[in-house]
Amino acid sequence: MSNQTTSQLSFADLVLQGIPNELPQQKNYDPAINHAPKRKDILNQEEKKLAIKNALRYFDAKHHSILAKEFAEELKKYGRIYMFRFRPDYKIYARPINEYPHKSIQAAAIMHMLSNNLDYAVAQHPHELITYGGNGSVFQNWAQYLLTMQYLAKMTNEQTLVLSSGHPTGLFPSNIEAPRVVITNGMMVPNYSKPDDLEKFNALGVTQYGQMTAGSFMYIGPQGIVHGTTITVMNAARKKFHTEEERRGKLFVTCGLGGMSGAQPKAAKIAGLVSITAEINPKAVATRHSQGWVDEVFDNLDSLITRVRIAQKNKEAISLAYQGNVVDLWEKLLHENVLVDIGTDQTSLHNPWAGGYYPQGLSLEESNKLMVESPDKFKEEVQKTLRAHADCINNFAAKGMYFFDYGNAFLLEASRAGADILEKNGDFKYKSYVQDILGPMCFDYGFGPFRWVCTSAKENDLKKTDELALIVLEEIYATAPKEIKQQLMDNILWIKNAMNNNLVVGSQARILYADSEGRIKIAKAINEAIKEGKITAPVVLGRDHHDVSGTDSPYRETSNIYDGSKFTADMAVQNFVGDAFRGATWISLHNGGGVGWGEVINGGFGLVLDGTDDAERRLEQMLFWDVNNGITRRAWARNDEALFAIKREMERTPNLKVTLPNLVDDKLLEGLV
C-alpha cells in the first residue's frame, strides 16, 4: 500500500491508512464552501509555539519542518490549526454501512454517523469540521478525523475507543457489553469555562466545543430540530389562536438559517403560518433555499413587506427569507405597522463574539474583519444591536405579539448588554420556550426528540420505519390518558406526513417526540423488522441532547425547574453514566450546548439495533432509564406534569421506586423569614 499514490487507493484503503506516511498535496482554499470566521488572536508568542508543537504530535518528525511553517500560517490566518492538507480527497457522507471497512458492525455504524456530520449538505463549515452553531465541532483537526476513522475500522467488539475533545486517545481492551466509543467534549475544571477560555484552549488544540449532537455524531441535519421546532411554533400559535383556521396567515418572525435554526421556516410552514426568517450570510440563505426549506428570498425590505401583505391576505402557509440584518427587519416591520403575531430569535448567541450574532450597520465581511482586528469594538456593536433588537421586541409585545426565547441565550446576552428585558425582580420579561411550551407540554411527561438512522442509506428502509412508528403511536393513542393525547396526535400527524415534507438532508433519518413507552415500542418494532429482513441493515437509535434528561441547562432544558436545582448538572452526568452500563453503543458528555460554553452540561448516546435479542435487551433497559431519569428529577422539583408521569410509570413498572416530594402549603411559610 505504501507504494501506491493516494489516487490509487480505494475508500476502504484510505480509511485503514489513517494519517498517511507521506505528505498529501496541499489543498486549495475553496471560497464556494461556507467557512468558519477567523477566530480572534488570543495566544501569546509562547502559547502559539505550544499550539504548533501540540499539532505536530500527530506526525512523524521527518515532516515537522514543513508542517510547522504550515500550521503557523494557519494559526495566523484562521486563529486555529485545522490541518487542511490532510482533508481527504474522497467525498464524506453517510455511505451504506457495508462500504466502511470494519471488524465491528457497531463501529461501522458510528463511522456512518460521524460521516453524516461532515457531509457538505449537512455541515455548516465542513472544511473546519464544524457541523452547526458556528463552533459545534466533530473534531478539532483533520488528523483527529483520520485517526478516529482508522481506529473504528480496526476495532473489535472487545475494545472501546476513547475520544477527548476530538482527540482519539486510543483503543482500550473492554468487553462486548461496554460502549464502543466514549466521547467527552470541553470538560473543563469549572473555573476555566469562560468564553475566552474556550478560545484559548481550542486554539492550543486541547479542547473543543462539541455543541450537542455535533461532537457526539448524532446530528441529522435540520430535520433534527424541525420536528421540535414545529411542535414549539405550533403550540406557540395555539396560545394565541385556538384553531388551525385562525392560525392561517398569521405572521411569525425570527432569525437564523444556519445549522439548527435553518429548520424554522420549514416548521412554520408546516404549522400553517407566514414566516420571515432573517439571515445575514448569503451562503446559508442559498443552502436553505436550494433545499426547499425556504420558499422565497428577499434582500429588499419594501419588496418583502409587499409580499408579506399578500401572503397574509391570502392566508398562505409560506416561508420567506430576508437576506440582511434581523434588526433592520424588525425596525422596518415596526415602521410599516405590520402586525407580528409570534416572534423569537435563533441566532447562535451562545457564541456572540465569534460570529454567532452580527451587528447592525455592518456587512458580513466588515463584521468578520472587526471581530478579529478589534474584538472590543465588535462586542460594543453587538451589544448596541442587542439593545435595539430588544426595543423592537418590546414594542411588538405591547401590540400583542407572543415572544419566546428560543434557548439560544438571546435574553441572557441582551440582559448583559443592558437591554430593557428584565422585570423589577430580575426575571426576564419573556419566558423561554422550555418554560412556556416544551417543558410542561413535553419534557415533564417524558416526550422528547427520539431519532433513528437507517445505515443502509435506503429510502425504502426509512419508509418502513415510518410505517412501524405510525402503527405503534396509533396503538398507544387508543388507550392513552387525556393528559398526553395531544402530544401523541401531533406526532401521529407528523410521521404520516414525514415523507411528503422532504425532511431528509444527508442520512436516511427520522425524528419524532415520544415518551419511554413510545421509544421502546418503536425500537422493538424496528429491531424485529431487521431480524425478519424487512429492514436491510442496522438502524442507529439516538436523540437530541435537548431532551427530557440529557441536559442540565438553566436557561433552556431545565429552565422550568424552580426548586433551585436548575444550576446543578447531576442529571446529565448520571444520564451519561447510566446509559453506558445499560447498553448504549456510544456515549457522550459535553460542556456547552445551545446556550453556550460554561452554561450547560449535556449527555447523549447512540444505540445500534442489529435485529438480535441482545439489541432488544439493551434498548429496553437503556431507553427506559434515559427518559425516566429526567422525569424523576422534574417530579422532585414538584412539576405537576412530571409527578403525573412518574406515578403512572411506577404503576406500570413495579421494579421502579422513585422518591416523591411531599408538597408544602405556601401559607405555612408566610412570616417565617
XYZ file of C-alpha atoms in Angstrom:
673
model
C 0.000 0.000 0.000
C 2.872 2.370 0.789
C 3.974 2.356 -2.836
C 0.567 3.401 -4.103
C -0.406 7.020 -4.600
C -3.463 8.320 -2.760
C -5.426 8.443 -6.001
C -4.869 4.697 -6.492
C -6.208 3.718 -3.087
C -9.830 2.721 -2.556
C -12.023 4.422 0.040
C -11.530 1.446 2.372
C -7.735 1.581 1.942
C -7.686 5.305 2.700
C -9.683 4.807 5.881
C -7.395 1.994 7.044
C -4.316 4.076 6.214
C -5.172 6.745 8.791
C -2.576 9.519 8.751
C -0.514 8.892 5.590
C 3.228 8.256 5.811
C 3.915 10.711 3.024
C 2.510 14.226 2.940
C -0.517 14.611 0.674
C -0.749 17.558 -1.679
C -1.809 20.841 -0.133
C -5.498 21.675 -0.581
C -6.701 24.835 -2.275
C -8.957 27.062 -0.191
C -12.413 26.772 -1.772
C -14.300 30.102 -1.465
C -17.539 28.420 -2.585
C -17.658 26.485 0.704
C -19.180 28.128 3.764
C -16.150 28.681 6.011
C -15.879 29.451 9.695
C -14.910 33.039 10.503
C -11.376 33.727 11.637
C -11.047 33.299 15.389
C -9.539 36.076 17.452
C -5.818 36.241 18.120
C -5.767 35.210 21.765
C -2.490 33.326 22.261
C 0.805 34.944 23.239
C 4.030 34.031 21.424
C 4.928 31.131 23.691
C 1.384 29.766 23.542
C 1.455 29.913 19.736
C 4.625 27.835 19.753
C 2.885 25.395 22.085
C -0.144 25.168 19.758
C 2.130 24.282 16.820
C 4.085 21.811 18.952
C 0.806 20.215 20.040
C -0.371 19.867 16.432
C 2.912 18.290 15.294
C 2.435 15.421 17.769
C 0.305 13.643 15.184
C 3.085 13.444 12.572
C 6.443 11.794 12.021
C 9.337 14.105 12.858
C 10.536 13.957 9.232
C 7.545 16.170 8.284
C 7.871 18.683 11.116
C 9.928 21.311 9.297
C 7.319 21.616 6.539
C 4.237 21.284 8.722
C 5.479 23.649 11.445
C 5.542 26.548 8.979
C 2.218 25.483 7.502
C 0.497 25.223 10.877
C 1.943 28.553 11.984
C 0.398 30.132 8.893
C -2.982 28.503 9.578
C -2.907 29.729 13.159
C -2.122 33.248 11.977
C -4.687 33.228 9.176
C -7.596 31.425 10.844
C -6.885 31.515 14.578
C -6.893 27.691 14.614
C -4.836 24.829 13.195
C -7.200 22.761 11.042
C -4.535 20.818 9.080
C -6.281 21.447 5.754
C -3.600 19.490 3.877
C -4.935 16.275 5.422
C -8.561 16.782 4.435
C -9.367 13.588 2.496
C -9.970 13.676 -1.249
C -12.900 11.284 -1.030
C -16.416 12.597 -0.525
C -17.608 12.418 3.069
C -21.242 11.422 3.516
C -23.359 8.730 5.187
C -22.362 5.819 2.962
C -24.182 2.471 3.176
C -22.791 0.771 6.264
C -21.017 -2.080 4.485
C -18.866 0.334 2.470
C -16.911 1.140 5.635
C -14.073 -1.263 6.408
C -14.819 -2.784 9.803
C -14.467 -5.663 12.205
C -17.378 -4.438 14.331
C -20.738 -3.548 12.780
C -21.248 -1.173 15.690
C -18.082 0.694 14.729
C -19.228 0.855 11.107
C -22.500 2.426 12.255
C -20.529 5.059 14.159
C -18.486 5.846 11.011
C -21.775 6.242 9.125
C -22.972 8.744 11.723
C -19.840 10.867 12.053
C -19.528 10.988 8.263
C -23.034 12.387 8.066
C -21.992 15.177 10.436
C -19.363 16.295 7.899
C -21.430 15.919 4.719
C -21.346 19.205 2.771
C -25.156 19.132 2.630
C -25.297 18.846 6.415
C -22.289 20.606 7.951
C -22.208 24.359 8.406
C -18.417 24.701 7.915
C -17.312 21.267 6.636
C -13.663 22.129 5.940
C -13.271 23.326 9.526
C -15.067 20.181 10.785
C -17.911 22.270 12.232
C -21.404 20.848 11.954
C -23.600 23.652 13.283
C -23.895 26.564 15.690
C -20.801 28.354 14.392
C -18.430 26.274 16.519
C -20.047 22.865 17.053
C -17.097 20.652 16.148
C -16.852 16.981 15.267
C -13.064 17.163 15.538
C -10.538 19.948 16.039
C -8.438 18.998 13.024
C -8.188 16.541 10.151
C -5.543 14.377 11.807
C -8.067 13.526 14.520
C -10.629 12.578 11.879
C -8.181 10.294 10.029
C -7.016 8.561 13.201
C -10.552 8.080 14.509
C -11.752 6.528 11.265
C -8.735 4.205 11.268
C -9.361 3.141 14.866
C -13.037 2.490 14.188
C -12.189 0.422 11.102
C -9.834 -1.789 13.106
C -11.665 -2.067 16.423
C -13.416 -5.226 17.633
C -16.400 -5.661 19.919
C -13.989 -6.145 22.802
C -12.407 -2.694 22.510
C -13.528 0.824 23.373
C -12.308 3.976 21.656
C -11.858 6.998 23.913
C -12.280 10.452 22.363
C -11.295 13.523 24.379
C -12.489 16.723 22.686
C -11.949 15.179 19.263
C -8.597 13.613 20.142
C -8.601 9.795 19.752
C -6.800 8.746 22.919
C -6.731 5.159 21.706
C -8.392 1.759 21.633
C -8.592 0.077 25.033
C -9.497 -3.513 25.901
C -13.055 -3.741 27.228
C -15.882 -6.198 26.592
C -18.897 -6.717 24.384
C -21.206 -5.116 26.970
C -19.195 -1.886 27.074
C -19.766 1.140 24.824
C -17.673 1.038 21.664
C -16.871 4.756 21.974
C -16.811 7.121 24.954
C -16.810 10.799 23.970
C -16.216 13.898 26.068
C -16.015 17.444 24.756
C -14.884 20.590 26.523
C -14.924 19.136 30.019
C -13.066 21.846 31.922
C -12.137 22.462 35.525
C -15.082 24.752 36.473
C -13.089 27.978 36.853
C -11.910 27.661 33.240
C -15.218 27.705 31.397
C -15.388 31.382 30.492
C -15.826 32.261 26.778
C -12.198 33.286 26.340
C -11.081 30.025 27.911
C -12.706 28.199 25.021
C -10.962 30.475 22.532
C -7.595 29.969 24.201
C -7.654 26.231 24.829
C -9.279 25.457 21.484
C -6.529 27.462 19.765
C -3.976 25.432 21.738
C -5.604 22.281 20.358
C -6.524 20.762 23.717
C -10.312 21.148 23.854
C -13.285 21.766 21.603
C -16.915 22.811 21.661
C -18.944 19.762 20.669
C -22.271 21.629 20.808
C -24.845 18.902 21.424
C -25.152 16.448 18.553
C -22.136 17.641 16.539
C -19.456 16.227 18.811
C -21.495 13.123 19.594
C -22.042 12.099 15.926
C -25.823 12.311 16.243
C -26.671 15.330 14.066
C -29.155 14.576 11.275
C -29.342 17.948 9.558
C -32.098 20.480 10.141
C -34.655 17.671 10.422
C -33.105 17.070 13.826
C -34.720 20.208 15.107
C -37.537 20.797 12.617
C -39.891 18.491 14.498
C -39.261 20.111 17.873
C -39.441 23.488 16.172
C -42.767 22.541 14.581
C -44.163 21.463 17.946
C -42.852 24.651 19.541
C -44.171 27.012 16.876
C -47.481 25.148 16.626
C -48.049 25.358 20.378
C -46.924 28.980 20.448
C -49.603 29.661 17.829
C -52.131 27.682 19.885
C -51.510 30.046 22.787
C -52.941 32.876 20.685
C -55.170 31.120 18.158
C -57.238 28.071 19.064
C -57.987 26.639 15.640
C -55.983 25.890 12.524
C -58.211 28.252 10.557
C -57.411 31.104 12.969
C -53.677 30.411 12.603
C -53.701 30.638 8.809
C -51.929 33.749 7.570
C -50.571 34.755 10.972
C -47.036 36.130 10.924
C -44.039 34.505 12.593
C -40.738 36.438 12.592
C -37.360 35.054 13.603
C -33.675 34.954 12.671
C -31.148 32.295 11.678
C -30.851 29.905 8.739
C -27.698 28.081 9.810
C -27.438 24.535 11.145
C -30.193 24.194 13.737
C -32.002 27.461 13.075
C -32.458 26.512 9.425
C -35.420 24.360 10.462
C -37.546 27.351 11.447
C -39.084 28.264 8.061
C -39.979 24.639 7.306
C -41.572 24.236 10.745
C -43.545 27.461 10.472
C -44.897 26.394 7.091
C -45.956 23.014 8.473
C -47.707 24.937 11.264
C -49.620 26.910 8.593
C -48.022 30.309 9.210
C -46.478 33.064 7.116
C -42.873 33.286 8.300
C -39.942 35.639 7.789
C -36.507 34.415 8.778
C -33.637 36.898 8.653
C -30.128 35.682 7.845
C -27.084 37.806 7.071
C -24.988 35.022 5.491
C -25.934 34.632 1.787
C -24.439 31.122 1.655
C -26.725 29.939 4.460
C -29.702 31.539 2.706
C -28.789 29.883 -0.596
C -28.410 26.471 1.073
C -31.814 26.544 2.742
C -33.475 27.910 -0.396
C -31.912 25.210 -2.587
C -33.053 22.536 -0.123
C -36.622 23.823 -0.209
C -36.662 24.889 3.427
C -37.261 28.487 2.325
C -39.776 29.282 -0.420
C -38.736 32.817 -1.422
C -35.740 35.060 -0.706
C -35.675 38.875 -0.477
C -32.876 41.361 0.076
C -35.151 44.395 -0.333
C -37.375 45.177 2.647
C -40.016 47.061 0.651
C -40.493 44.098 -1.672
C -40.593 41.768 1.309
C -43.304 43.776 3.079
C -45.420 43.775 -0.075
C -45.099 40.002 -0.330
C -45.970 39.535 3.343
C -49.170 41.538 2.987
C -50.230 39.420 0.000
C -49.440 36.180 1.834
C -51.420 37.245 4.886
C -54.382 38.380 2.806
C -54.452 35.024 1.002
C -53.811 33.101 4.245
C -50.843 31.314 2.699
C -48.588 28.929 4.541
C -45.262 30.185 3.170
C -41.661 30.647 4.292
C -39.863 33.866 3.337
C -36.226 34.759 3.983
C -34.750 38.214 4.424
C -31.074 38.294 3.494
C -29.888 41.000 5.842
C -29.683 42.058 9.465
C -32.560 40.992 11.679
C -32.844 44.339 13.459
C -33.276 46.111 10.124
C -36.176 43.720 9.528
C -37.797 44.328 12.910
C -37.484 48.091 12.556
C -38.998 48.017 9.075
C -41.950 45.931 10.271
C -42.482 48.387 13.102
C -42.277 51.403 10.779
C -44.720 49.831 8.313
C -47.107 48.910 11.136
C -47.101 45.222 10.166
C -48.617 43.143 12.964
C -46.318 40.332 14.086
C -48.191 37.568 15.890
C -45.327 35.379 17.108
C -41.656 36.248 17.447
C -38.424 34.643 18.530
C -34.720 34.501 17.572
C -32.412 31.569 16.909
C -29.066 33.131 16.116
C -26.034 31.495 17.747
C -25.933 33.869 20.698
C -24.181 31.213 22.731
C -21.218 32.404 20.649
C -21.860 36.177 20.403
C -18.306 37.440 19.902
C -17.164 34.971 17.232
C -19.816 35.005 14.522
C -22.913 33.902 16.386
C -24.667 37.273 16.050
C -23.890 40.154 13.715
C -24.178 43.877 14.482
C -26.485 46.246 12.660
C -24.910 48.639 10.151
C -22.023 46.374 9.153
C -21.792 43.877 6.306
C -20.900 40.255 6.954
C -17.364 40.871 5.692
C -16.933 44.042 7.766
C -18.170 42.226 10.866
C -15.842 39.257 10.376
C -12.922 41.635 9.995
C -13.871 43.718 13.030
C -14.322 40.709 15.340
C -10.685 39.756 14.756
C -8.992 43.144 14.457
C -10.939 44.957 17.179
C -12.838 42.467 19.347
C -13.754 45.075 21.964
C -15.326 47.316 19.314
C -17.119 44.314 17.817
C -18.551 43.402 21.231
C -19.694 47.001 21.679
C -21.506 46.944 18.309
C -23.128 43.579 19.049
C -24.418 44.786 22.393
C -25.757 48.000 20.859
C -27.616 45.888 18.286
C -28.999 43.613 21.009
C -30.416 46.646 22.811
C -32.109 47.826 19.595
C -33.339 44.289 18.945
C -34.901 44.085 22.413
C -36.546 47.510 21.961
C -38.289 46.226 18.828
C -39.444 43.095 20.667
C -40.869 45.212 23.479
C -42.750 47.416 21.004
C -44.337 44.449 19.261
C -45.115 42.682 22.549
C -47.020 45.794 23.627
C -49.100 45.365 20.452
C -49.959 41.768 21.372
C -47.109 39.713 19.892
C -46.259 36.490 21.740
C -42.456 36.368 22.090
C -40.455 33.467 23.476
C -36.726 32.984 23.953
C -35.571 30.070 21.820
C -32.906 28.842 24.184
C -30.100 30.500 22.215
C -29.165 32.876 25.074
C -30.911 35.843 23.426
C -32.432 37.119 26.676
C -29.275 36.303 28.624
C -26.956 38.216 26.268
C -29.479 41.049 25.810
C -29.601 41.466 29.589
C -25.812 41.517 29.744
C -25.897 44.210 27.074
C -28.172 46.364 29.243
C -31.324 45.838 27.184
C -34.729 46.517 28.701
C -35.814 42.910 29.137
C -35.815 42.436 32.927
C -38.665 42.676 35.412
C -38.134 44.512 38.701
C -37.418 41.207 40.480
C -34.663 40.358 37.990
C -36.632 37.791 35.983
C -36.784 38.064 32.206
C -39.876 39.760 30.756
C -40.319 36.836 28.392
C -40.234 33.123 29.075
C -38.108 30.603 27.253
C -39.824 28.089 25.024
C -38.985 25.340 27.509
C -40.600 27.227 30.395
C -43.731 28.026 28.430
C -44.076 25.212 25.893
C -41.769 22.193 25.707
C -41.165 21.824 29.457
C -44.731 21.492 30.744
C -46.199 20.113 27.499
C -43.496 17.576 26.592
C -40.409 17.102 28.771
C -42.307 16.752 32.062
C -44.401 13.985 30.507
C -41.283 12.291 29.101
C -41.822 13.342 25.478
C -38.653 14.328 23.667
C -36.747 14.116 20.354
C -36.253 10.405 19.736
C -34.478 9.713 16.418
C -33.177 6.891 14.291
C -30.964 6.476 11.211
C -31.112 3.690 8.611
C -27.490 2.777 7.942
C -28.374 1.085 4.658
C -28.854 4.637 3.296
C -32.004 3.300 1.583
C -35.176 5.374 1.471
C -37.317 2.232 1.496
C -35.900 1.246 4.869
C -36.786 4.679 6.226
C -40.335 4.329 4.855
C -40.655 1.003 6.652
C -39.578 2.560 9.959
C -42.135 5.351 9.466
C -44.859 2.750 8.953
C -43.845 0.871 12.094
C -43.701 4.064 14.170
C -47.171 5.077 12.999
C -48.657 1.697 13.984
C -47.073 1.940 17.438
C -48.222 5.516 18.084
C -51.785 4.812 16.999
C -51.920 1.762 19.277
C -50.643 3.806 22.235
C -53.068 6.656 21.462
C -56.060 4.322 21.641
C -55.642 3.767 25.413
C -53.572 6.826 26.411
C -54.740 9.156 29.207
C -56.111 12.543 28.160
C -53.011 14.294 29.513
C -50.878 13.030 26.610
C -53.437 12.662 23.805
C -52.410 15.937 22.119
C -48.707 15.045 22.165
C -49.410 11.685 20.585
C -51.731 13.100 17.934
C -49.191 15.772 16.920
C -46.631 13.022 16.375
C -49.056 10.767 14.529
C -49.747 13.598 12.085
C -46.017 14.328 11.844
C -44.989 10.785 10.950
C -47.851 10.442 8.450
C -46.551 13.464 6.533
C -42.819 12.961 7.087
C -42.022 11.687 3.584
C -44.170 14.336 1.890
C -42.368 17.120 3.756
C -38.966 16.141 2.261
C -37.197 16.271 5.602
C -34.122 14.186 4.794
C -30.835 16.043 4.355
C -27.886 13.651 4.488
C -28.567 10.352 6.232
C -31.863 8.478 5.962
C -33.037 9.654 9.349
C -36.251 10.326 11.183
C -37.209 12.082 14.392
C -40.371 12.325 16.448
C -41.303 13.158 20.017
C -42.057 10.099 22.145
C -42.001 9.080 25.797
C -40.215 5.953 27.044
C -43.178 3.725 26.167
C -43.231 5.020 22.594
C -39.459 4.900 22.167
C -39.161 1.345 23.449
C -42.068 0.019 21.381
C -40.898 1.729 18.183
C -37.342 0.496 18.731
C -38.531 -3.076 19.356
C -40.634 -2.999 16.184
C -37.644 -1.784 14.163
C -35.335 -4.389 15.696
C -37.836 -7.143 14.867
C -38.110 -5.888 11.273
C -34.307 -6.063 10.947
C -34.370 -9.628 12.304
C -37.016 -10.575 9.719
C -35.143 -8.900 6.849
C -37.861 -6.294 6.279
C -35.233 -3.627 7.017
C -31.990 -4.419 5.225
C -29.291 -3.111 7.607
C -28.792 -1.991 11.208
C -30.578 1.108 12.484
C -28.992 3.595 14.873
C -31.145 4.941 17.697
C -30.408 8.265 19.321
C -31.884 11.565 20.370
C -31.087 15.202 20.537
C -29.356 16.094 23.800
C -32.148 18.669 24.013
C -34.397 16.200 25.782
C -36.036 15.113 28.999
C -32.923 14.065 30.916
C -29.873 14.566 28.703
C -29.166 18.183 29.524
C -28.761 20.446 32.527
C -29.157 23.946 31.138
C -30.665 26.606 33.429
C -31.664 28.900 30.570
C -33.114 26.208 28.347
C -33.748 22.494 29.002
C -34.088 22.834 32.774
C -35.444 26.381 32.824
C -38.839 25.151 34.065
C -37.314 23.628 37.204
C -37.990 26.002 40.086
C -36.593 24.283 43.192
C -33.192 25.974 42.843
C -31.515 22.949 41.266
C -31.517 24.146 37.674
C -27.868 25.226 38.002
C -26.752 21.720 39.006
C -25.585 19.118 36.494
C -26.038 15.806 38.289
C -28.832 14.689 35.949
C -26.815 14.965 32.735
C -23.810 13.170 34.207
C -25.990 10.434 35.713
C -27.679 10.087 32.322
C -24.327 9.591 30.555
C -23.108 7.010 33.067
C -26.439 5.182 33.287
C -26.738 4.857 29.512
C -23.229 3.354 29.421
C -23.900 0.344 31.638
C -27.420 -0.212 30.309
C -26.252 -0.950 26.788
C -25.503 2.194 24.752
C -23.180 1.663 21.768
C -21.569 5.034 22.347
C -21.992 7.794 24.903
C -21.026 11.459 25.042
C -20.747 14.192 27.656
C -20.211 17.839 26.737
C -19.596 21.192 28.353
C -21.577 23.698 26.332
C -24.522 23.415 24.010
C -27.153 25.657 22.542
C -26.768 28.353 25.192
C -23.012 28.456 25.401
C -19.728 27.308 26.845
C -19.856 27.078 30.624
C -23.654 27.448 30.639
C -24.691 23.791 30.222
C -23.641 20.155 30.645
C -25.261 17.663 28.294
C -25.080 13.951 27.591
C -26.018 11.836 24.584
C -25.908 8.310 23.237
C -26.131 6.110 20.165
C -27.534 2.588 20.177
C -27.181 0.189 17.235
C -30.102 -2.145 16.508
C -28.999 -5.226 14.568
C -32.030 -7.489 14.905
C -30.634 -9.541 17.796
C -32.147 -10.433 21.154
C -29.194 -8.643 22.731
C -30.181 -5.388 20.998
C -33.736 -5.752 22.334
C -32.448 -6.260 25.877
C -30.243 -3.193 25.609
C -32.904 -0.918 24.138
C -35.445 -1.824 26.841
C -33.062 -1.095 29.705
C -31.376 1.948 28.250
C -34.334 3.838 26.773
C -36.347 3.372 29.966
C -33.573 4.925 32.058
C -32.710 7.609 29.511
C -36.195 9.137 29.829
C -37.303 8.348 33.380
C -34.109 9.692 34.910
C -35.259 13.131 33.736
C -38.917 12.754 34.685
C -37.803 11.792 38.209
C -35.716 14.942 38.581
C -38.600 17.085 37.265
C -41.049 15.376 39.611
C -38.748 16.035 42.590
C -38.844 19.717 41.556
C -42.641 19.488 42.118
C -43.650 19.841 38.451
C -47.260 18.653 38.285
C -46.973 17.032 34.853
C -43.831 15.124 35.834
C -45.466 13.925 39.068
C -48.343 12.545 37.000
C -45.927 10.846 34.565
C -43.643 9.215 37.132
C -46.536 7.965 39.293
C -48.076 6.405 36.181
C -44.742 4.798 35.304
C -44.328 3.322 38.791
C -47.782 1.734 38.479
C -46.736 0.121 35.187
C -43.214 -0.835 36.321
C -43.165 -2.500 39.772
C -39.353 -2.513 39.833
C -39.282 1.313 39.680
C -39.261 3.044 43.072
C -38.842 6.824 42.980
C -38.516 9.335 45.814
C -41.504 11.679 45.563
C -41.772 15.140 47.126
C -44.198 15.977 49.887
C -45.912 19.183 48.821
C -45.849 22.170 51.162
C -48.648 24.660 51.714
C -47.067 28.040 50.936
C -49.185 29.680 53.642
C -47.109 27.850 56.244
C -44.033 29.767 55.123
C -45.516 33.242 55.402
C -43.812 35.345 58.054
C -41.154 32.751 58.847
C -38.274 34.649 57.247
